[in-house]
Every structure is written in structure tokens, then in C-alpha cells.
PDB file of C-alpha atoms and ligand atoms in Angstrom:
ATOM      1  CA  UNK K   1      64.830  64.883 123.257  1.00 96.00           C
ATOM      2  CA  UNK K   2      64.527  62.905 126.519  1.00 98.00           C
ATOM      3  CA  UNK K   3      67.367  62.341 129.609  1.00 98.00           C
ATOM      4  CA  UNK K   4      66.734  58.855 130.331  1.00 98.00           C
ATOM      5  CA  UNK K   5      70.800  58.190 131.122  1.00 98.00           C
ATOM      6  CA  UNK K   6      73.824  59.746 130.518  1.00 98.00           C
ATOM      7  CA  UNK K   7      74.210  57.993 127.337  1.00 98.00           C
ATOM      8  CA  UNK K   8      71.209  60.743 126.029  1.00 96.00           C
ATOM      9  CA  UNK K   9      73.814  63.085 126.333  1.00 98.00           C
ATOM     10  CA  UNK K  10      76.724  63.753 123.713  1.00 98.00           C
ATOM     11  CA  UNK K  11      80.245  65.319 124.973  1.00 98.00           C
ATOM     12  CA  UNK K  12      79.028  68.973 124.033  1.00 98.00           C
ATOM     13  CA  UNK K  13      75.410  68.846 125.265  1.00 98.00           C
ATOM     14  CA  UNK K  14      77.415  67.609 128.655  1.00 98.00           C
ATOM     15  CA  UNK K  15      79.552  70.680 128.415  1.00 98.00           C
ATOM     16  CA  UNK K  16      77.028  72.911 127.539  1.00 98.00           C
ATOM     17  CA  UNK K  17      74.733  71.860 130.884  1.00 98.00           C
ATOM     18  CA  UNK K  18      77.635  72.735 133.080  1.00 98.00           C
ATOM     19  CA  UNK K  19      78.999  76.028 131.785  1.00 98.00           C
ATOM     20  CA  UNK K  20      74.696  76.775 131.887  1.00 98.00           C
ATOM     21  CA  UNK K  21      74.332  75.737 135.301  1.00 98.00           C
ATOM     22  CA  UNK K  22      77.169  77.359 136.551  1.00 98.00           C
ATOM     23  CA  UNK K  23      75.455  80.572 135.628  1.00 98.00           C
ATOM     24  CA  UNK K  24      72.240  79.244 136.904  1.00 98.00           C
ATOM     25  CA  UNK K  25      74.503  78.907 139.939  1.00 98.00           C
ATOM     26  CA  UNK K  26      76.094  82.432 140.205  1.00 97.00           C
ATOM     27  CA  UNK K  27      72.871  84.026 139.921  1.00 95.00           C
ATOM     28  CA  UNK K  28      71.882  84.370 136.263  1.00 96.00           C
ATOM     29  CA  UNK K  29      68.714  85.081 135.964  1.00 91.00           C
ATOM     30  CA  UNK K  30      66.034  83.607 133.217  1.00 94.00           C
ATOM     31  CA  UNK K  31      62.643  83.922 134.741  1.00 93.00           C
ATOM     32  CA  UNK K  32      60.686  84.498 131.600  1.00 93.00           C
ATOM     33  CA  UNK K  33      62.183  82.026 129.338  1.00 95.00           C
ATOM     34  CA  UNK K  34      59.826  79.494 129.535  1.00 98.00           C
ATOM     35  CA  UNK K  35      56.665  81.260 130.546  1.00 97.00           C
ATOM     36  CA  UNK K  36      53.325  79.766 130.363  1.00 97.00           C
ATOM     37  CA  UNK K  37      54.865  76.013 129.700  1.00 98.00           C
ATOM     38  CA  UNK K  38      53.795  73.553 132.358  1.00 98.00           C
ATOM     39  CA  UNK K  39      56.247  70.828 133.710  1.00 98.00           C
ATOM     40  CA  UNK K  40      54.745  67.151 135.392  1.00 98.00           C
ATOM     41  CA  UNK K  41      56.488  66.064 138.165  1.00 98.00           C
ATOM     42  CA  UNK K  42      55.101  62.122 139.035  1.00 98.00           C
ATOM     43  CA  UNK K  43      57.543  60.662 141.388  1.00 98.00           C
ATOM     44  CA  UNK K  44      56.314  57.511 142.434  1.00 98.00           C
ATOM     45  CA  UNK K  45      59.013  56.795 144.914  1.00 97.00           C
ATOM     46  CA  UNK K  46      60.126  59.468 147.821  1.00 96.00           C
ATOM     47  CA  UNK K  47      62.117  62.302 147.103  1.00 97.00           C
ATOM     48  CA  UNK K  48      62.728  65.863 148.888  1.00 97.00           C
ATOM     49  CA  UNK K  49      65.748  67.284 146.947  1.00 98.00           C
ATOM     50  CA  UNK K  50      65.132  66.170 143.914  1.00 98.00           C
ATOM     51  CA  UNK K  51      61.340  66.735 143.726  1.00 98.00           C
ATOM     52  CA  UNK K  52      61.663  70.131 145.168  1.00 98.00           C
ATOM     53  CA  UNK K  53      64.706  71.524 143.108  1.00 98.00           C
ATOM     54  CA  UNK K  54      62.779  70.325 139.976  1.00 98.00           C
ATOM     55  CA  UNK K  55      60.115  72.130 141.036  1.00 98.00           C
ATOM     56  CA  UNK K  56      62.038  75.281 141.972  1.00 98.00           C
ATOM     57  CA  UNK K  57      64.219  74.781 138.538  1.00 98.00           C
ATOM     58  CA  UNK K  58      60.721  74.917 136.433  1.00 98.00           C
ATOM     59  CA  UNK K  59      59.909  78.068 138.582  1.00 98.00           C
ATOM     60  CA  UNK K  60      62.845  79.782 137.961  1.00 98.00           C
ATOM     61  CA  UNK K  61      62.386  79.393 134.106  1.00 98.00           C
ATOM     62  CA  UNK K  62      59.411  80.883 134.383  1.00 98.00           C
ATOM     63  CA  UNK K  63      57.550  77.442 133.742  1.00 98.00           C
ATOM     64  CA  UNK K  64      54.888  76.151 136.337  1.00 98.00           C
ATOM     65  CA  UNK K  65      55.772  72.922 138.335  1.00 98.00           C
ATOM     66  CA  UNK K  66      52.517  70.388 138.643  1.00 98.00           C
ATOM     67  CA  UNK K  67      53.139  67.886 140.806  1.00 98.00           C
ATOM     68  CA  UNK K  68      50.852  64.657 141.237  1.00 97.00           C
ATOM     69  CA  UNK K  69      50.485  63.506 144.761  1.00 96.00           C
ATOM     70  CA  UNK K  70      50.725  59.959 143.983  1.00 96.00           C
ATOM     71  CA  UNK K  71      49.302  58.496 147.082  1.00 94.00           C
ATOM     72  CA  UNK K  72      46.465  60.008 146.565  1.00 94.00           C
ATOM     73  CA  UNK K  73      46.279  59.552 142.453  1.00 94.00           C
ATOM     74  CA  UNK K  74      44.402  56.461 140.653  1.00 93.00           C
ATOM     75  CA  UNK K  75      47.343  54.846 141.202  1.00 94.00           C
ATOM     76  CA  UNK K  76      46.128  53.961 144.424  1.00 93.00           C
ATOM     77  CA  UNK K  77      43.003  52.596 142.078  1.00 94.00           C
ATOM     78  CA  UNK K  78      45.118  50.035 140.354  1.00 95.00           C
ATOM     79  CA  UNK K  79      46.122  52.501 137.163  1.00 96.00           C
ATOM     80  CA  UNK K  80      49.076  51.333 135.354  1.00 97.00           C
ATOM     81  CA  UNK K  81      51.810  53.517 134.761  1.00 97.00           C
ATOM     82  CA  UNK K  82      51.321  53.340 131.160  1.00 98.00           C
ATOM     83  CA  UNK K  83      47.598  54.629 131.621  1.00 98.00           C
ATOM     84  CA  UNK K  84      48.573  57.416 133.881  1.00 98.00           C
ATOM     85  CA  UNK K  85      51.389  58.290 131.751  1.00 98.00           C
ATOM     86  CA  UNK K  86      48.620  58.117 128.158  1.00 98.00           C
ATOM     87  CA  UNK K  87      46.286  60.307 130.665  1.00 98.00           C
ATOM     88  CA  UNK K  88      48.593  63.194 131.558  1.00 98.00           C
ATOM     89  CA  UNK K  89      49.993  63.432 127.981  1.00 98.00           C
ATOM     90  CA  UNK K  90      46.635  64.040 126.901  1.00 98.00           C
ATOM     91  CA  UNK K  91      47.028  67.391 129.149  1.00 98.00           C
ATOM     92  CA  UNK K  92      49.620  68.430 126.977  1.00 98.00           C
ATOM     93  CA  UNK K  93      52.429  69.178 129.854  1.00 98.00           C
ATOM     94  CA  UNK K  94      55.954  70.409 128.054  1.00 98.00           C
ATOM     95  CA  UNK K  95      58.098  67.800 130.161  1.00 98.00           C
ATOM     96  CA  UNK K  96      57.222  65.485 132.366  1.00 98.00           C
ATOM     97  CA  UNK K  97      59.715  64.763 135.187  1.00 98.00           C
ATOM     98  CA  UNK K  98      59.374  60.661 136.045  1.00 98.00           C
ATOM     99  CA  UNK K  99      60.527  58.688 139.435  1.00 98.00           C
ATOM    100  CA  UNK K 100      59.445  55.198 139.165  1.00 98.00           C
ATOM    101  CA  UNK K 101      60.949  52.195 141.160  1.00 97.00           C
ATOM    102  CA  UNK K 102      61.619  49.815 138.055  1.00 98.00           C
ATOM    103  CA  UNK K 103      64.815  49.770 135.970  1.00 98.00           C
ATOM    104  CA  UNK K 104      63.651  50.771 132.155  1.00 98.00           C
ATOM    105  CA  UNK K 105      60.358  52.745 133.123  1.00 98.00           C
ATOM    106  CA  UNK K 106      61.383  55.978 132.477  1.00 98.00           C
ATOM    107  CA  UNK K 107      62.508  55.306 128.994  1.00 98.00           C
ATOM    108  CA  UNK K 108      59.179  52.957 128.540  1.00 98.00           C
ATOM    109  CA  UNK K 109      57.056  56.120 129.669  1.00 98.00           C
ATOM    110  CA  UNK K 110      59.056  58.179 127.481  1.00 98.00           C
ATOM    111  CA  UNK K 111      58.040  55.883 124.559  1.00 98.00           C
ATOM    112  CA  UNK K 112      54.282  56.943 125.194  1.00 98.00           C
ATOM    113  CA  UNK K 113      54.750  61.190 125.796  1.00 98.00           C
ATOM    114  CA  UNK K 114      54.502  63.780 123.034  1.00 98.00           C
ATOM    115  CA  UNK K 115      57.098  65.760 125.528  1.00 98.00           C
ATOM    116  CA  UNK K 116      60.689  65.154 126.659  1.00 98.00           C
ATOM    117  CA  UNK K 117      60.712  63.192 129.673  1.00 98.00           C
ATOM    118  CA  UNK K 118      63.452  63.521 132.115  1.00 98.00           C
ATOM    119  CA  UNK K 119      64.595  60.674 134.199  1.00 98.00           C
ATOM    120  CA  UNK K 120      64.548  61.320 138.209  1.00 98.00           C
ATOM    121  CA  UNK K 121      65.598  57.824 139.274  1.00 98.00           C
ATOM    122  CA  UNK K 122      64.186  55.059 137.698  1.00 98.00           C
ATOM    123  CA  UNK K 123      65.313  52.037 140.184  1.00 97.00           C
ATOM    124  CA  UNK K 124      68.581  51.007 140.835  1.00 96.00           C
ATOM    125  CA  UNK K 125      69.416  51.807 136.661  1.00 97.00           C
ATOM    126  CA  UNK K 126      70.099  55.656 136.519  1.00 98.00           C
ATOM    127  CA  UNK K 127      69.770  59.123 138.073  1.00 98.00           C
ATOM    128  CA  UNK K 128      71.560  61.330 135.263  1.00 98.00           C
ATOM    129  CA  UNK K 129      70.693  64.777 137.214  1.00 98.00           C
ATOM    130  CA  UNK K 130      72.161  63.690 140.496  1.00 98.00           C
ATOM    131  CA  UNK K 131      75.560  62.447 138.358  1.00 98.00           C
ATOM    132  CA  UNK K 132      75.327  66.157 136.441  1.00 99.00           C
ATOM    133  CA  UNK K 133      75.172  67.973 139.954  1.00 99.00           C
ATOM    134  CA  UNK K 134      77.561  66.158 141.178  1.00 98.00           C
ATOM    135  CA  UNK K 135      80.071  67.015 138.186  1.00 98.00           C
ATOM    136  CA  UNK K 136      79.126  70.120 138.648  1.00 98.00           C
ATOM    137  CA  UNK K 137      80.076  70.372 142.545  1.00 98.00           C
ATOM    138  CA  UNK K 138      83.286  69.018 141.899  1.00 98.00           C
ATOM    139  CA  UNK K 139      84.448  71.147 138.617  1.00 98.00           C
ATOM    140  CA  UNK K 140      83.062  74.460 140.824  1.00 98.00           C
ATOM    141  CA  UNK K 141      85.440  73.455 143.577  1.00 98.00           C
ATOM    142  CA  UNK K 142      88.619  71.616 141.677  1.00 98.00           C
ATOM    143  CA  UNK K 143      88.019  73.956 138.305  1.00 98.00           C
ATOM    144  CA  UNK K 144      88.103  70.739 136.549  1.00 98.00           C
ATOM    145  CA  UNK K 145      86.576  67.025 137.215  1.00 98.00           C
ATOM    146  CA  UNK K 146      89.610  65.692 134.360  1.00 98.00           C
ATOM    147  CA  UNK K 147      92.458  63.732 136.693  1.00 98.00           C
ATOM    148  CA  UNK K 148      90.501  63.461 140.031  1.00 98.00           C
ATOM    149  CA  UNK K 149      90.166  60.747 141.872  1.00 98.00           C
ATOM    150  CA  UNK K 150      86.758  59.834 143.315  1.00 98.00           C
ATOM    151  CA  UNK K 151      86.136  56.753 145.419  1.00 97.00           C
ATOM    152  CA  UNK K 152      82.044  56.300 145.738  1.00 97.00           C
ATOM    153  CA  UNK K 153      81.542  54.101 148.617  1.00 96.00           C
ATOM    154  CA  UNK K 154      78.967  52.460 150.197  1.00 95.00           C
ATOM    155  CA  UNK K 155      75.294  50.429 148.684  1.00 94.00           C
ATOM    156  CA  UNK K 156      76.725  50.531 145.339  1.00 95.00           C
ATOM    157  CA  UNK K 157      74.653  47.771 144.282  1.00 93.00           C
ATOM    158  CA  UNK K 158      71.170  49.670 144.717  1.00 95.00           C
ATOM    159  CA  UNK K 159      72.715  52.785 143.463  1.00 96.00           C
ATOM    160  CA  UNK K 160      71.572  54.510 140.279  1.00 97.00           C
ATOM    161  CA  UNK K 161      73.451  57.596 141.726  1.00 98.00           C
ATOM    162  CA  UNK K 162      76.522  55.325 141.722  1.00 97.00           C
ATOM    163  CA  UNK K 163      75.679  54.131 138.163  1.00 96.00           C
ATOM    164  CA  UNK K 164      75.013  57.472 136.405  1.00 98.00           C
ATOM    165  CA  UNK K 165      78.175  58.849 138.151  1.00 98.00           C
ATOM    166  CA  UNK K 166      80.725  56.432 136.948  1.00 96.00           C
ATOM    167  CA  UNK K 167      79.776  56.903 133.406  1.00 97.00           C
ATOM    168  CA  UNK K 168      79.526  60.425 133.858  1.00 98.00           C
ATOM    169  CA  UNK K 169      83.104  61.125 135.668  1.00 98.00           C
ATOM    170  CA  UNK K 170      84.681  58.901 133.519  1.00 98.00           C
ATOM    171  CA  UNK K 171      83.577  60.443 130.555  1.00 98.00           C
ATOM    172  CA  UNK K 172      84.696  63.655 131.931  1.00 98.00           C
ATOM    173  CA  UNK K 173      88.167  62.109 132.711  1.00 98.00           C
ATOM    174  CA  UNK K 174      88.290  61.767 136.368  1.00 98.00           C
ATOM    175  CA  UNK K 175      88.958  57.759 137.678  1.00 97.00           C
ATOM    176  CA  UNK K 176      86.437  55.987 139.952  1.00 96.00           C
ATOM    177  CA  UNK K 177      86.794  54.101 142.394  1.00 95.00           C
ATOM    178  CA  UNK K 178      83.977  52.240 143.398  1.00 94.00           C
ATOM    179  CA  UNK K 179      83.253  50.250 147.042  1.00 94.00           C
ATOM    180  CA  UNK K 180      81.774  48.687 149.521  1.00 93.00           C
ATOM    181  CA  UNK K 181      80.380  45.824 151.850  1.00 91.00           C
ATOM    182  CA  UNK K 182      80.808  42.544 150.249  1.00 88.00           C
ATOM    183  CA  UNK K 183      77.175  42.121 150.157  1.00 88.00           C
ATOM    184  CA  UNK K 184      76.247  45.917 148.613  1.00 92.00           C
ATOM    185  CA  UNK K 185      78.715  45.325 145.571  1.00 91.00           C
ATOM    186  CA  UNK K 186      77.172  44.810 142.760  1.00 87.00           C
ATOM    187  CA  UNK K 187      77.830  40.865 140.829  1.00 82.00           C
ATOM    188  CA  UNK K 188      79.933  42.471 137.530  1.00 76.00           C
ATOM    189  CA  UNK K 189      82.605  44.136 140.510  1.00 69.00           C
ATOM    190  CA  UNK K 190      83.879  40.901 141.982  1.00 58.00           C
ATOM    191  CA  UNK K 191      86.883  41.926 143.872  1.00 55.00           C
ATOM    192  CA  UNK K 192      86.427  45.026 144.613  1.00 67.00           C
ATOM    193  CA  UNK K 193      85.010  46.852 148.074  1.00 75.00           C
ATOM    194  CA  UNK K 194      87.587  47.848 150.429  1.00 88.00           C
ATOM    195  CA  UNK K 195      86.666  51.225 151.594  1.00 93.00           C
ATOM    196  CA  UNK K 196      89.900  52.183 153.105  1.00 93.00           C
ATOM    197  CA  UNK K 197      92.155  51.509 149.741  1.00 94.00           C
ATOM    198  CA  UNK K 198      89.644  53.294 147.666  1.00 95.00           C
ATOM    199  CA  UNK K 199      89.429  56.169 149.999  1.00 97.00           C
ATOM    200  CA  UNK K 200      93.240  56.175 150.024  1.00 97.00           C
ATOM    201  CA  UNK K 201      94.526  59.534 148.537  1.00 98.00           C
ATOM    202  CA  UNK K 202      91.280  60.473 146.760  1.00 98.00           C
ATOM    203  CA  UNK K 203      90.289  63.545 145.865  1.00 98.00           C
ATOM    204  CA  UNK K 204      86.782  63.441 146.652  1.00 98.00           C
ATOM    205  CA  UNK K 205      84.500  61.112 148.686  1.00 98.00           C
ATOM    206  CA  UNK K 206      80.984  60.053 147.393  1.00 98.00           C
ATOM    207  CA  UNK K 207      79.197  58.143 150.575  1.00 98.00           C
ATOM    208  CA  UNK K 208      75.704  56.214 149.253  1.00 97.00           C
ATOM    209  CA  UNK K 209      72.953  55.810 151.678  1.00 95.00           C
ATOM    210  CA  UNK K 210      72.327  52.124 152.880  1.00 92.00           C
ATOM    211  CA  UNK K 211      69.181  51.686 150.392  1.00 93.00           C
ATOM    212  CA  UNK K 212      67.168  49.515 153.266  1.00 86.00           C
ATOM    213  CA  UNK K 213      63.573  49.624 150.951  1.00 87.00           C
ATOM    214  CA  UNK K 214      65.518  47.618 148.988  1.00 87.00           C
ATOM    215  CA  UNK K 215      67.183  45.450 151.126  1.00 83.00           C
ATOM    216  CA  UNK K 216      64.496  43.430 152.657  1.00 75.00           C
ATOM    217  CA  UNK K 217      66.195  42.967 156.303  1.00 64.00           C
ATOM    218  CA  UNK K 218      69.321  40.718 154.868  1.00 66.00           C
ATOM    219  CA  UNK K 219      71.956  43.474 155.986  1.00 76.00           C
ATOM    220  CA  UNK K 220      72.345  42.038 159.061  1.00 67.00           C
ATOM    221  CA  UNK K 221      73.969  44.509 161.215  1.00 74.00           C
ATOM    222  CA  UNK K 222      73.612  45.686 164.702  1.00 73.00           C
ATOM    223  CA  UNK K 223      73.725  49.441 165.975  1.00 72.00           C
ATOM    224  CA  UNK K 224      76.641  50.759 164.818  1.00 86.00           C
ATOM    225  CA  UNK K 225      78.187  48.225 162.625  1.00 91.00           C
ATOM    226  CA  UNK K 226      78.250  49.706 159.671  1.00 92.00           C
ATOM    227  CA  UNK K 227      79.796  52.828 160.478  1.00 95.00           C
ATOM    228  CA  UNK K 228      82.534  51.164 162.147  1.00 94.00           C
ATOM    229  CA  UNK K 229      82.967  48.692 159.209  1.00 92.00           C
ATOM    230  CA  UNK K 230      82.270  50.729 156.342  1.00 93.00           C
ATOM    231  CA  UNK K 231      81.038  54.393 157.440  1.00 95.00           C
ATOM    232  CA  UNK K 232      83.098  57.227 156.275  1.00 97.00           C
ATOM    233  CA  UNK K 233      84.384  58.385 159.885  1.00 97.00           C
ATOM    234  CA  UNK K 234      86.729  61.222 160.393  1.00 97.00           C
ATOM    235  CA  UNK K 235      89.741  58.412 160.829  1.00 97.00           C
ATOM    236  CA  UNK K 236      88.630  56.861 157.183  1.00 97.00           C
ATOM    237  CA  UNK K 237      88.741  60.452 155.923  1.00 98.00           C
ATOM    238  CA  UNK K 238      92.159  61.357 156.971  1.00 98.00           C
ATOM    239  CA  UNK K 239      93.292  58.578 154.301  1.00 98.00           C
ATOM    240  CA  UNK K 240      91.767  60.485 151.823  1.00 98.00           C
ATOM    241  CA  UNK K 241      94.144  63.535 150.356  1.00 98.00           C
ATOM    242  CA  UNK K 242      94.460  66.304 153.133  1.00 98.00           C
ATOM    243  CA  UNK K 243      92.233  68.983 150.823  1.00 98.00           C
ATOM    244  CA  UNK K 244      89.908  65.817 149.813  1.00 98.00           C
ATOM    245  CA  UNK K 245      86.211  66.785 150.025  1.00 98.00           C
ATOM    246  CA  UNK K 246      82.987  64.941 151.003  1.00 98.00           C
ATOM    247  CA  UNK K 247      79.771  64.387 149.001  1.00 98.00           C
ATOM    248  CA  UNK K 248      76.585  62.283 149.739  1.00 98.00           C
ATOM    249  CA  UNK K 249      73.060  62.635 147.258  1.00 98.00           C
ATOM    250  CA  UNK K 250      70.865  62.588 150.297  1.00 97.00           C
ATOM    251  CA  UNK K 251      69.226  61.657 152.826  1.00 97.00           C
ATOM    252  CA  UNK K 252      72.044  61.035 154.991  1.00 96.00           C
ATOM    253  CA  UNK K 253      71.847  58.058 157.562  1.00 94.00           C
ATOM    254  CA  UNK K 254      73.941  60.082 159.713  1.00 96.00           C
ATOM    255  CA  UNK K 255      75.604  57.506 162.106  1.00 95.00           C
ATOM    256  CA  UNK K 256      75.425  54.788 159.643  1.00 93.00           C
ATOM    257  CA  UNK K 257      77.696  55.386 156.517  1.00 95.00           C
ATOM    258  CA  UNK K 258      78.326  59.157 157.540  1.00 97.00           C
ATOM    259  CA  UNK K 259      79.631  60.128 160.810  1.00 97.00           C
ATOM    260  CA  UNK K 260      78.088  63.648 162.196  1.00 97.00           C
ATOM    261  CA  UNK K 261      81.642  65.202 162.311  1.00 97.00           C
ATOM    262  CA  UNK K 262      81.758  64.484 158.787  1.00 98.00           C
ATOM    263  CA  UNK K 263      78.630  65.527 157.228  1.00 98.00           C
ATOM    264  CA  UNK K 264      78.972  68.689 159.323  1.00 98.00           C
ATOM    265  CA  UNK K 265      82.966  68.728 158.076  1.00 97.00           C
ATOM    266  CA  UNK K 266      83.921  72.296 156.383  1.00 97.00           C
ATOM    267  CA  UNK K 267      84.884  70.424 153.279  1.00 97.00           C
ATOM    268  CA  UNK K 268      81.293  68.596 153.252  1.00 98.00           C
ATOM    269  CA  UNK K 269      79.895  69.554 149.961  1.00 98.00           C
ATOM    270  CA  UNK K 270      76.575  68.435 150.714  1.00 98.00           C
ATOM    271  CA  UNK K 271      74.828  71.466 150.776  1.00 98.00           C
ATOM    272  CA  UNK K 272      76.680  72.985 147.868  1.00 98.00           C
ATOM    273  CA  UNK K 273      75.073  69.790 146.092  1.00 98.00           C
ATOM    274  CA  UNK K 274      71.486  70.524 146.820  1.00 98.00           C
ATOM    275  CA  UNK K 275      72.012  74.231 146.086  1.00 98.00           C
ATOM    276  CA  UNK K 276      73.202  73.438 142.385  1.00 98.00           C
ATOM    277  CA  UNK K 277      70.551  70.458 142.102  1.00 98.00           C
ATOM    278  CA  UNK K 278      68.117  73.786 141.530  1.00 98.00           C
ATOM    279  CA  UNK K 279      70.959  74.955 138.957  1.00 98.00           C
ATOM    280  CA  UNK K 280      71.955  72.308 137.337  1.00 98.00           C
ATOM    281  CA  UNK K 281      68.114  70.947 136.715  1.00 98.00           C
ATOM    282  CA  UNK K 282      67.011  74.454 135.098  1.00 98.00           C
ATOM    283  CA  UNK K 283      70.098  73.834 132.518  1.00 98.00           C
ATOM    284  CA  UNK K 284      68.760  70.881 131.835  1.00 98.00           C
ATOM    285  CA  UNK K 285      64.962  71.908 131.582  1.00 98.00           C
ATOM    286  CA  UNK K 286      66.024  74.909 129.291  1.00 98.00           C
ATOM    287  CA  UNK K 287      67.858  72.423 126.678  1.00 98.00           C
ATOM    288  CA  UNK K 288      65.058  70.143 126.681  1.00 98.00           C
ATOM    289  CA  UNK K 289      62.002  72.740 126.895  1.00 98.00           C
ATOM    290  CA  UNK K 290      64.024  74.349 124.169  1.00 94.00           C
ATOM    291  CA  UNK K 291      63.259  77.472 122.309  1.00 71.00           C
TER     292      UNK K 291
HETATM  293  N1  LIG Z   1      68.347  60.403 146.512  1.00 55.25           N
HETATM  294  C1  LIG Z   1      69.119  59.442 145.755  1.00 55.25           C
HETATM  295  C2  LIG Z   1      68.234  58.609 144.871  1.00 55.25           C
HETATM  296  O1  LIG Z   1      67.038  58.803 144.848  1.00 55.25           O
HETATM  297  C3  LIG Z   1      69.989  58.598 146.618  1.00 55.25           C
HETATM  298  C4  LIG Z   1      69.282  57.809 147.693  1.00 55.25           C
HETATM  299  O2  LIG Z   1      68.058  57.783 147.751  1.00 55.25           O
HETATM  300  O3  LIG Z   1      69.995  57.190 148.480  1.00 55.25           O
HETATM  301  O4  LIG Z   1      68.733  57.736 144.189  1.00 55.25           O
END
């Protein structure tokens, strides 16, 4: 079995990873489950959380994280990514963990491996994990993700976070709101985008970093701007419901679409986030790596 979307996933297997990685979370421990399996990470485009809690998710399985520094791989020689992806399944890894910048490459890669394959981010198409954490950071806080209302705001249009979660929270009953700057909506949302309505009353706020590698300059705003315009500031906030919390994948712009006082806001989530990325990404390696 691969995760190349959410769509991998039925209703039950979705279940399954969150009741699993909300023991991960508490502390459970299963450090010799997968012993003496080996797990590829190749991440092709730059990633701290979600490199790292793969990597710490394989270790606390008992599994052994390889990671390929790709800037310094044949890559750099001109190897394709189907050649390094025929090269390292002739290694034999048990999974191999793929971050590639073009829509459809993880499941094309997946086509060529003997092992699951596990989608990281594959460019602006779909980041399952991060949508999974996510669901899992809002049922641990609400004790349920069915009836919330979550506006995700911000560079929708480059967003595979913003992709994977809709399907996800919808599927799991909650109702999304999605916006952002005229420009940063994506073409099939015509009419949607303003930040303060969707913000209004919601339960939980999902900011998206301004994805400039992929904007090639045409934003257009000075210092500032966007925060004002679009950010989520403390004053935006207060529309949201009074126990509304805050939620961002990472790396923050902080002073762009997230004001300090809000990242750093007791009902930030952030952290929590990261902290069951590790959890909620050795549920996932322990259905795939299987038995
Ligand atoms: N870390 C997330 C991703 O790789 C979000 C972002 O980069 O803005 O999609």
C-alpha cells in the first residue's frame, strides 16, 4: 500500500491512524516493532519538520531513517528521478518517504518501488501527513473534528497542505472555509477569498505560508502589506469564536501572514502540530511497514 493522497485512505484506515497516533502521542511506546527495516527519506525540496519527524517516526519504530542529501546526490549529475528512484529500490529500503516539486511524482515513483511509498509533498497536489496531523491536533483539542468550522487562509493556490486538508476535514465532517488574496486563490474558487468572513466565528484558524519559490516576484507587495491585508493579526482573530485556536504547517513568515502575538498566542497550536507530526507519521509508517 502507498499514501500518495488522502483518497489512499478508506474511512477506517483514517480512523485507525488517529486513535494510533494518539497513543503514539501520549507516550506509547513501540521501539522494536519494526527493527532492522530501513526507511528512504529523498526530499528533493526543503523541509525541517517534516523530514525530521519522519526520521524520528522511523526511529521510534525501531526502523533506521536513511536520508539522501540531495544536493550532493547524482541528481546534481543530471539523474532523473525515475533512475534514482530504479537505483535505491534496488537497495531494497521497506518505504521510501518522497518530496518532489511536481504534481503526480510521488505516485509516478511509486509506480517503479517494490515498497510503499509515502507522499511528503509532491508540488502544489497533496501533503496527506500534514492534513492527518492536523486532524489530529484538532480532534486532541475539540475531542472531535465532526461540526467544526475551519477557515484555511492565505496562498491557497500553491497549497498541497490546503488541498489534502479540505478533503480530509470534510471527510471527517468538519466545514471548510477556504481564503485568500485574489491572486493566491486558486481558478476552480472564483468568488471566494475574504479573510475576515471566513475567519468569522470559526473554530479554528489554518494560516498558509506565502509560497514565494513559487511565485516568481508577481506578489507585488511592499513591507507589510500583506499582513495588514490578509495576515491573521490579533484584530482578525478576535472575529474568530472567543475559544477559536490557531494552526500554521510551518515555516512561519512571522510578520507576513502571522503576526508574532499570534504565533506566540496561548491557543497557537503550532507546536502541538510538530509534536504529533512525529506521532502521527509512526501510525502511518506502522500500517504501511505492516507486520
Ligand atoms: N511545509 C508545508 C509544505 O511543505 C507548508 C509550506 O511549505 O508552506 O507544504
Amino acid at each position: 500500500m502507498d499514501l500518495l493522497s488522502i483518497d489512499s485512505l478508506s474511512d477506517e484506515q483514517i480512523a485507525a491512524l488517529l486513535d494510533a497516533a494518539d497513543q503514539f502521542a501520549a507516550g506509547a511506546s513501540a521501539s522494536d516493532r519494526h527493527e532492522g527495516r530501513i526507511v528512504f527519506n529523498l526530499f528533493y525540496e526543503n523541509s525541517t519538520r517534516t523530514l525530521m519527524s519522519f526520521a524520528a517516526a522511523a526511529a521510534r519504530l525501531g526502523a533506521t531513517p536513511l536520508t539522501l542529501p540531495v544536493e550532493q546526490s547524482s541528481v546534481k549529475k543530471g539523474e532523473t528521478l525515475a533512475d534514482t528512484a530504479l537505483t535505491l529500490n534496488a537497495m531494497r529500503p521497506d518505504a521510501l518517504v518522497l518530496r518532489h516539486g511536481a504534481n503526480g511524482s510521488v505516485a509516478a515513483v511509486a509506480e517503479l518501488m517494490d515498497c510503499p511509498v509515502l507522499n511528503a509533498g509532491d508540488g502544489t497536489n497533496e501533503h496527506p501527513t500534514q492534513a492527518l496531523l492536523d486532524a489530529l491536533t484538532l480532534r486532541q483539542h475539540f475531542g472531535r473534528v465532526e461540526g467544526l468550522t475551519v477557515a484555511i487562509c492565505g496562498d491557497i493556490r500553491h497549497s498541497r497542505v490546503a488541498r489534502s486538508n479540505r478533503k480530509l476535514l470534510e471527510r471527517l465532517g468538519a466545514t471548510v472555509r477556504l481564503a485568500g488574496p485574489p491572486s493566491l486563490l486558486p481558478d476552480e474558487l472564483p468568488g471566494r477569498g475574504e479573510i475576515g468572513a471566513a475567519i468569522g466565528g470559526a473554530d479554528a484558524v489554518m494560516m498558509l505560508r506565502v509560497q514565494r519559490e513559487r511565485l516568481h516576484g508577481e506578489l507585488g507587495d511592499g513591507p507589510g502589506e500583506y499582513l495588514a491585508r490578509y495576515g491573521l493579526t490579533a484584530e482578525r482573530l478576535a472575529r474568530a469564536a472567543p475559544h477559536a485556536v490557531v494552526l500554521h504547517p510551518g515555516p512561519l513568515n512571522r510578520g507576513v501572514e502571522i503576526a508574532d502575538e499570534v504565533a506566540d498566542h496561548p491557543r497557537s497550536l503550532i507546536l502541538r502540530q510538530v509534536a504529533n507530526g512525529v506521532a502521527m507519521r509512526m501510525a502511518v509508517l506502522d500500517l504501511l511497514l505492516g507486520a
